[in-house]
Coordinates of C-alpha atoms in Angstrom, one line a residue:
M1 CA 1.3 16.5 2.1
A2 CA -2.4 16.1 2.0
R3 CA -3.8 12.9 3.5
K4 CA -7.1 12.2 1.8
V5 CA -7.5 9.1 -0.4
I6 CA -10.5 8.2 -2.5
T7 CA -11.0 4.6 -3.6
F8 CA -13.5 3.4 -6.2
G9 CA -14.9 -0.1 -6.8
E10 CA -17.5 -2.6 -5.8
L11 CA -18.5 -3.5 -2.3
M12 CA -19.9 -7.0 -2.1
L13 CA -21.7 -9.3 0.3
R14 CA -19.4 -12.1 1.3
L15 CA -21.1 -15.4 2.2
A16 CA -18.9 -18.2 3.6
P17 CA -19.5 -21.6 5.3
A18 CA -18.2 -21.9 8.8
G19 CA -14.6 -22.8 9.2
Y20 CA -13.3 -25.0 6.5
E21 CA -16.6 -26.6 5.4
R22 CA -17.1 -27.1 1.7
F23 CA -20.0 -25.5 -0.1
L24 CA -21.6 -29.0 -0.4
Q25 CA -21.5 -29.4 3.3
A26 CA -22.7 -26.0 4.5
S27 CA -26.2 -25.6 6.0
S28 CA -25.6 -21.9 6.9
Y29 CA -23.3 -19.1 5.7
G30 CA -21.7 -16.2 7.6
A31 CA -22.3 -12.8 6.1
A32 CA -19.8 -9.9 5.9
F33 CA -18.9 -7.2 3.3
G34 CA -15.7 -6.7 1.3
G35 CA -14.2 -5.7 -2.0
G36 CA -10.8 -4.7 -3.2
E37 CA -10.9 -0.9 -3.1
A38 CA -13.2 -0.9 0.0
N39 CA -10.6 -3.1 1.8
V40 CA -7.9 -0.5 1.0
A41 CA -10.1 2.3 2.4
V42 CA -10.7 0.4 5.6
S43 CA -6.9 -0.2 6.0
L44 CA -6.2 3.5 5.6
A45 CA -9.0 4.6 7.9
N46 CA -7.6 2.3 10.6
Y47 CA -4.2 3.9 10.1
G48 CA -5.8 7.3 10.9
M49 CA -6.0 8.5 7.3
D50 CA -8.9 10.4 5.7
A51 CA -10.2 7.7 3.4
G52 CA -13.3 7.7 1.3
F53 CA -14.9 5.0 -0.8
V54 CA -17.0 5.5 -3.8
T55 CA -19.4 3.0 -5.4
K56 CA -23.1 2.6 -6.3
L57 CA -25.4 0.6 -3.9
P58 CA -29.1 0.0 -3.8
T59 CA -31.3 2.0 -1.5
H60 CA -32.7 -1.2 0.3
E61 CA -31.5 -2.5 3.6
I62 CA -28.8 -4.8 2.2
G63 CA -27.3 -1.8 0.4
Q64 CA -27.5 0.2 3.7
A65 CA -25.9 -2.6 5.6
A66 CA -23.0 -2.5 3.2
V67 CA -22.6 1.3 3.7
N68 CA -22.8 0.8 7.5
A69 CA -20.0 -1.8 7.4
L70 CA -17.6 0.8 6.1
R71 CA -18.9 3.6 8.4
R72 CA -18.1 1.3 11.4
F73 CA -14.4 1.7 10.6
G74 CA -14.4 5.4 9.9
V75 CA -14.5 5.3 6.1
D76 CA -16.2 8.3 4.4
T77 CA -19.2 7.0 2.6
S78 CA -20.8 10.4 1.7
K79 CA -20.0 10.1 -2.0
I80 CA -21.5 6.7 -2.5
V81 CA -24.3 6.8 -5.1
R82 CA -27.5 5.1 -4.2
G83 CA -29.7 3.2 -6.7
G84 CA -29.7 0.1 -8.8
A85 CA -31.2 -3.3 -8.1
R86 CA -28.7 -5.4 -6.2
V87 CA -25.6 -5.8 -4.2
G88 CA -23.0 -8.1 -5.7
I89 CA -22.3 -11.4 -3.8
Y90 CA -19.3 -13.7 -3.6
F91 CA -19.3 -17.1 -2.0
L92 CA -16.0 -18.1 -0.3
E93 CA -15.0 -21.7 0.5
K94 CA -11.8 -21.7 2.5
G95 CA -9.1 -24.1 1.4
A96 CA -6.9 -26.2 3.7
S97 CA -3.7 -28.1 3.2
Q98 CA -3.5 -29.0 -0.5
R99 CA -7.1 -28.1 -1.2
P100 CA -7.3 -24.5 -2.5
S101 CA -9.8 -21.9 -1.6
K102 CA -12.7 -21.3 -4.0
V103 CA -14.6 -18.2 -4.9
I104 CA -18.0 -18.2 -6.8
Y105 CA -19.2 -14.8 -8.0
D106 CA -22.9 -13.8 -8.1
R107 CA -22.4 -10.2 -9.1
A108 CA -23.9 -9.8 -12.6
H109 CA -26.2 -6.8 -12.9
S110 CA -25.0 -5.3 -9.6
A111 CA -25.6 -1.6 -9.0
I112 CA -22.1 -0.6 -9.8
A113 CA -21.8 -2.9 -12.9
E114 CA -24.9 -1.1 -14.3
A115 CA -23.9 2.4 -13.1
R116 CA -23.6 5.2 -15.7
V117 CA -20.8 7.7 -16.1
S118 CA -23.2 10.5 -15.3
D119 CA -23.8 9.0 -11.8
F120 CA -20.5 10.3 -10.6
D121 CA -19.3 13.9 -10.4
W122 CA -15.6 13.4 -10.0
N123 CA -14.8 17.1 -9.6
E124 CA -16.9 17.1 -6.5
I125 CA -15.8 13.7 -5.3
F126 CA -12.1 14.6 -5.5
L127 CA -12.4 17.9 -3.6
G128 CA -9.6 18.0 -1.1
A129 CA -8.2 14.7 -2.1
D130 CA -4.7 14.0 -3.5
W131 CA -4.7 10.2 -4.1
F132 CA -7.0 8.0 -6.1
H133 CA -7.0 4.2 -6.0
F134 CA -8.7 1.5 -8.1
T135 CA -8.1 -2.1 -9.1
G136 CA -8.4 -4.1 -12.3
I137 CA -11.4 -5.8 -10.9
T138 CA -13.7 -2.7 -11.3
P139 CA -13.2 -2.0 -15.0
A140 CA -13.7 -5.8 -15.5
L141 CA -17.3 -5.6 -14.2
S142 CA -18.8 -3.9 -17.4
D143 CA -18.0 -1.6 -20.2
S144 CA -19.7 1.2 -18.3
A145 CA -17.6 0.5 -15.2
A146 CA -14.5 0.7 -17.3
N147 CA -15.6 4.1 -18.7
I148 CA -16.3 5.4 -15.2
C149 CA -12.8 4.4 -14.2
L150 CA -11.4 6.2 -17.2
E151 CA -13.3 9.4 -16.4
A152 CA -12.2 9.2 -12.7
C153 CA -8.5 8.8 -13.8
R154 CA -8.8 11.8 -16.2
A155 CA -10.3 13.9 -13.5
A156 CA -7.7 12.9 -10.9
K157 CA -4.9 13.6 -13.4
E158 CA -6.3 17.0 -14.2
K159 CA -6.2 17.8 -10.4
G160 CA -2.6 16.6 -10.1
M161 CA -3.6 13.7 -7.8
T162 CA -1.5 10.5 -7.5
I163 CA -3.2 7.5 -9.0
S164 CA -2.5 3.9 -7.9
C165 CA -3.9 0.7 -9.4
D166 CA -3.6 -2.9 -8.4
L167 CA -3.8 -4.9 -11.6
N168 CA -5.8 -7.7 -9.9
Y169 CA -6.6 -9.8 -13.0
R170 CA -9.6 -12.1 -12.5
N171 CA -10.2 -14.6 -15.2
K172 CA -13.8 -15.2 -14.1
L173 CA -14.6 -11.6 -15.0
W174 CA -12.9 -11.0 -18.4
T175 CA -10.5 -12.4 -20.9
K176 CA -6.8 -11.6 -21.0
E177 CA -7.3 -9.8 -24.3
K178 CA -10.0 -7.5 -23.0
A179 CA -8.0 -6.9 -19.8
K180 CA -4.9 -5.9 -21.9
S181 CA -6.9 -3.4 -24.0
V182 CA -8.8 -1.8 -21.1
M183 CA -6.0 -1.8 -18.5
G184 CA -3.5 -0.5 -21.1
N185 CA -5.6 2.6 -21.5
L186 CA -6.1 3.1 -17.8
C187 CA -2.5 2.5 -16.9
E188 CA -1.5 5.5 -19.0
Y189 CA -2.8 7.6 -16.0
V190 CA -1.3 5.5 -13.2
D191 CA 1.6 6.6 -11.1
V192 CA 1.9 3.6 -8.7
C193 CA 1.3 0.1 -10.1
I194 CA 0.7 -2.8 -7.8
A195 CA 0.9 -6.4 -9.2
N196 CA 1.6 -10.0 -8.2
E197 CA 3.7 -12.6 -9.8
E198 CA 0.9 -13.5 -12.3
D199 CA -0.9 -10.2 -13.0
A200 CA 1.8 -8.5 -15.2
N201 CA 2.0 -11.7 -17.3
D202 CA -1.8 -12.2 -17.5
V203 CA -2.6 -8.6 -18.4
F204 CA 0.4 -7.4 -20.4
G205 CA 2.4 -10.5 -21.2
I206 CA 5.3 -9.5 -19.0
C207 CA 6.7 -12.3 -16.9
S208 CA 9.7 -13.1 -14.7
K209 CA 12.2 -15.6 -16.1
G210 CA 12.6 -18.7 -14.1
T211 CA 9.4 -18.5 -12.1
K212 CA 6.8 -21.2 -11.9
V213 CA 4.0 -20.0 -9.6
T214 CA 2.3 -23.3 -9.2
A215 CA 5.6 -25.0 -8.3
G216 CA 6.4 -22.3 -5.7
E217 CA 9.5 -21.1 -7.5
L218 CA 10.1 -17.4 -7.4
N219 CA 13.2 -15.8 -9.1
K220 CA 13.2 -12.5 -7.2
E221 CA 15.8 -10.9 -9.4
G222 CA 13.6 -11.6 -12.5
Y223 CA 11.1 -9.1 -11.2
R224 CA 13.5 -6.3 -11.8
E225 CA 13.0 -6.9 -15.5
V226 CA 9.2 -7.0 -15.0
A227 CA 9.2 -3.7 -13.2
E228 CA 11.5 -2.1 -15.7
K229 CA 9.3 -3.2 -18.6
L230 CA 6.1 -1.9 -16.9
T231 CA 7.8 1.4 -16.1
D232 CA 9.2 1.8 -19.7
R233 CA 5.7 1.1 -21.2
F234 CA 3.6 3.3 -18.9
G235 CA 5.9 5.7 -17.1
F236 CA 5.0 4.5 -13.6
Q237 CA 6.7 6.3 -10.7
K238 CA 6.7 3.2 -8.6
V239 CA 6.0 -0.5 -9.3
A240 CA 5.3 -2.9 -6.4
I241 CA 5.2 -6.6 -7.0
T242 CA 4.1 -9.0 -4.2
L243 CA 6.0 -12.3 -4.1
R244 CA 4.0 -15.2 -2.7
T245 CA 5.4 -18.7 -2.4
S246 CA 2.5 -21.2 -1.8
I247 CA 3.6 -24.1 0.3
S248 CA -0.1 -25.1 0.8
A249 CA -3.4 -23.4 1.2
N250 CA -2.6 -22.8 4.9
D251 CA 1.1 -21.9 4.7
N252 CA 2.7 -19.3 2.4
K253 CA 5.9 -17.3 2.2
W254 CA 5.3 -13.7 1.7
A255 CA 7.5 -10.8 0.5
A256 CA 7.5 -8.0 -2.0
M257 CA 9.6 -5.7 -4.2
L258 CA 9.4 -2.0 -4.8
Y259 CA 10.9 -0.5 -7.9
E260 CA 11.5 3.2 -7.9
D261 CA 14.0 5.5 -9.8
G262 CA 15.7 2.5 -11.3
K263 CA 16.3 0.7 -8.0
C264 CA 14.8 -2.4 -6.5
Y265 CA 14.0 -2.8 -2.8
F266 CA 13.2 -6.2 -1.5
S267 CA 11.3 -6.8 1.8
R268 CA 12.1 -9.5 4.3
E269 CA 10.2 -12.7 3.8
Y270 CA 7.6 -14.0 6.2
L271 CA 6.4 -17.5 6.7
M272 CA 2.6 -17.2 7.3
H273 CA 0.1 -19.6 8.7
I274 CA -3.1 -18.3 7.0
V275 CA -6.4 -17.6 8.8
D276 CA -8.0 -15.8 5.9
R277 CA -6.2 -15.0 2.6
V278 CA -8.9 -12.8 1.0
G279 CA -8.0 -9.2 1.1
G280 CA -4.3 -9.9 1.5
G281 CA -3.3 -8.0 -1.6
D282 CA -5.6 -5.1 -0.7
S283 CA -4.0 -4.8 2.7
F284 CA -0.6 -4.6 0.9
G285 CA -1.9 -1.8 -1.2
G286 CA -3.3 0.0 1.8
G287 CA 0.0 -0.3 3.6
L288 CA 1.9 0.9 0.5
I289 CA -0.3 3.9 0.0
Y290 CA 0.0 4.9 3.7
A291 CA 3.8 4.6 3.6
C292 CA 4.0 6.6 0.4
M293 CA 1.7 9.4 1.7
K294 CA 3.8 9.5 4.9
E295 CA 6.9 9.8 2.7
Y296 CA 8.6 6.7 4.0
P297 CA 12.0 5.9 2.3
P298 CA 11.5 3.1 -0.3
Q299 CA 12.9 0.3 1.9
D300 CA 10.7 1.3 4.9
A301 CA 7.7 1.7 2.6
I302 CA 7.9 -1.9 1.2
E303 CA 8.6 -3.3 4.7
F304 CA 5.5 -1.6 6.1
A305 CA 3.3 -2.8 3.2
V306 CA 4.5 -6.4 3.5
A307 CA 4.1 -6.4 7.3
A308 CA 0.6 -5.0 7.0
S309 CA -0.4 -7.7 4.6
C310 CA 1.3 -10.4 6.6
L311 CA -0.9 -9.4 9.6
K312 CA -4.0 -9.4 7.5
H313 CA -3.6 -13.1 6.7
S314 CA -4.3 -13.6 10.4
V315 CA -7.6 -11.7 10.4
E316 CA -11.0 -13.1 9.5
G317 CA -12.9 -11.2 6.8
D318 CA -11.9 -8.9 4.0
F319 CA -10.8 -6.0 6.2
N320 CA -7.4 -5.6 7.7
L321 CA -8.1 -4.5 11.2
V322 CA -4.7 -3.7 12.5
S323 CA -3.0 -0.5 13.7
V324 CA 0.1 1.4 12.5
E325 CA 1.8 0.4 15.8
E326 CA 1.1 -3.3 15.2
V327 CA 2.5 -3.1 11.6
K328 CA 5.6 -1.2 12.7
K329 CA 6.3 -3.7 15.4
L330 CA 6.3 -6.6 12.9
A331 CA 8.2 -4.6 10.3
G332 CA 10.8 -3.9 13.0
G333 CA 11.4 -7.6 13.5
D334 CA 9.1 -8.7 16.3
A335 CA 7.4 -11.7 14.6
S336 CA 7.1 -13.8 17.8
G337 CA 3.4 -13.6 18.2
R338 CA 3.9 -13.5 22.0
V339 CA 1.0 -12.4 24.2
Q340 CA 1.0 -8.7 24.8
R341 CA 0.1 -7.9 28.5

């Protein structure tokens, strides 16, 4: 099986106060880069895969710094289009205890949001690739970004590539009605669908019975019905649903389910003390894509993806900087966190 993955989306500048300071306290901000599909590409590159990221970024120094952030971890940036006025920004305030984290976007009129369909030659971009990944965040940026995603999916399908999508609904970017319309069209091309306990309901009105997300109640068996309905509607080969139980901003329980060929596979559940939650879902996606491309059996695939994401919650920044060996060790049952000498 070929091992080249192309991801497409927005790479943003992340600005965050030190530690757990609130925006109103901060006198300085740490700077880093991140974004859903870029985070997936970094995960895959760290696992030794050939991973490329596609976007549009300005030609100025901040745009170049964004490109360099990916090159540092071995991501192929050769197909990134240069141009446009600005790099999108997001501000992150880390939550603690019962105070949730907050994200403020400053990404309007970013280079990728204003990109044109003609900016991207997908036949050239997809040369030698067999997997394409995007999230529901990218088509939410603008109508043109949604059209670019659609063209990419069409080109990938024509080439017989596997297409994965993380629904990733963001209510600060678009309405549920718009998301349902746009994502409904895009999902017709998708083979592997990734969602959390809220996405399927927010985007397609499909929910798990007996689950109250804000109360921390998850009815795992109810997600079989969600996966079945998604599969019936779109013909997905696989549906992965992450299951997060929020005890507080710092402590979560974390697990997932993989639905494939009419069967459900549930991972073990981890109790996590969170260092940085942003990018947690992307690290799950990266882990799942890696496991699928390595042709792991379904149970092993979901265990690898969940373990990868569990480790990401201990890493500062958007990127999941862990190795295959570290993920396998945790997936194999070593969750002690003991010093390795």
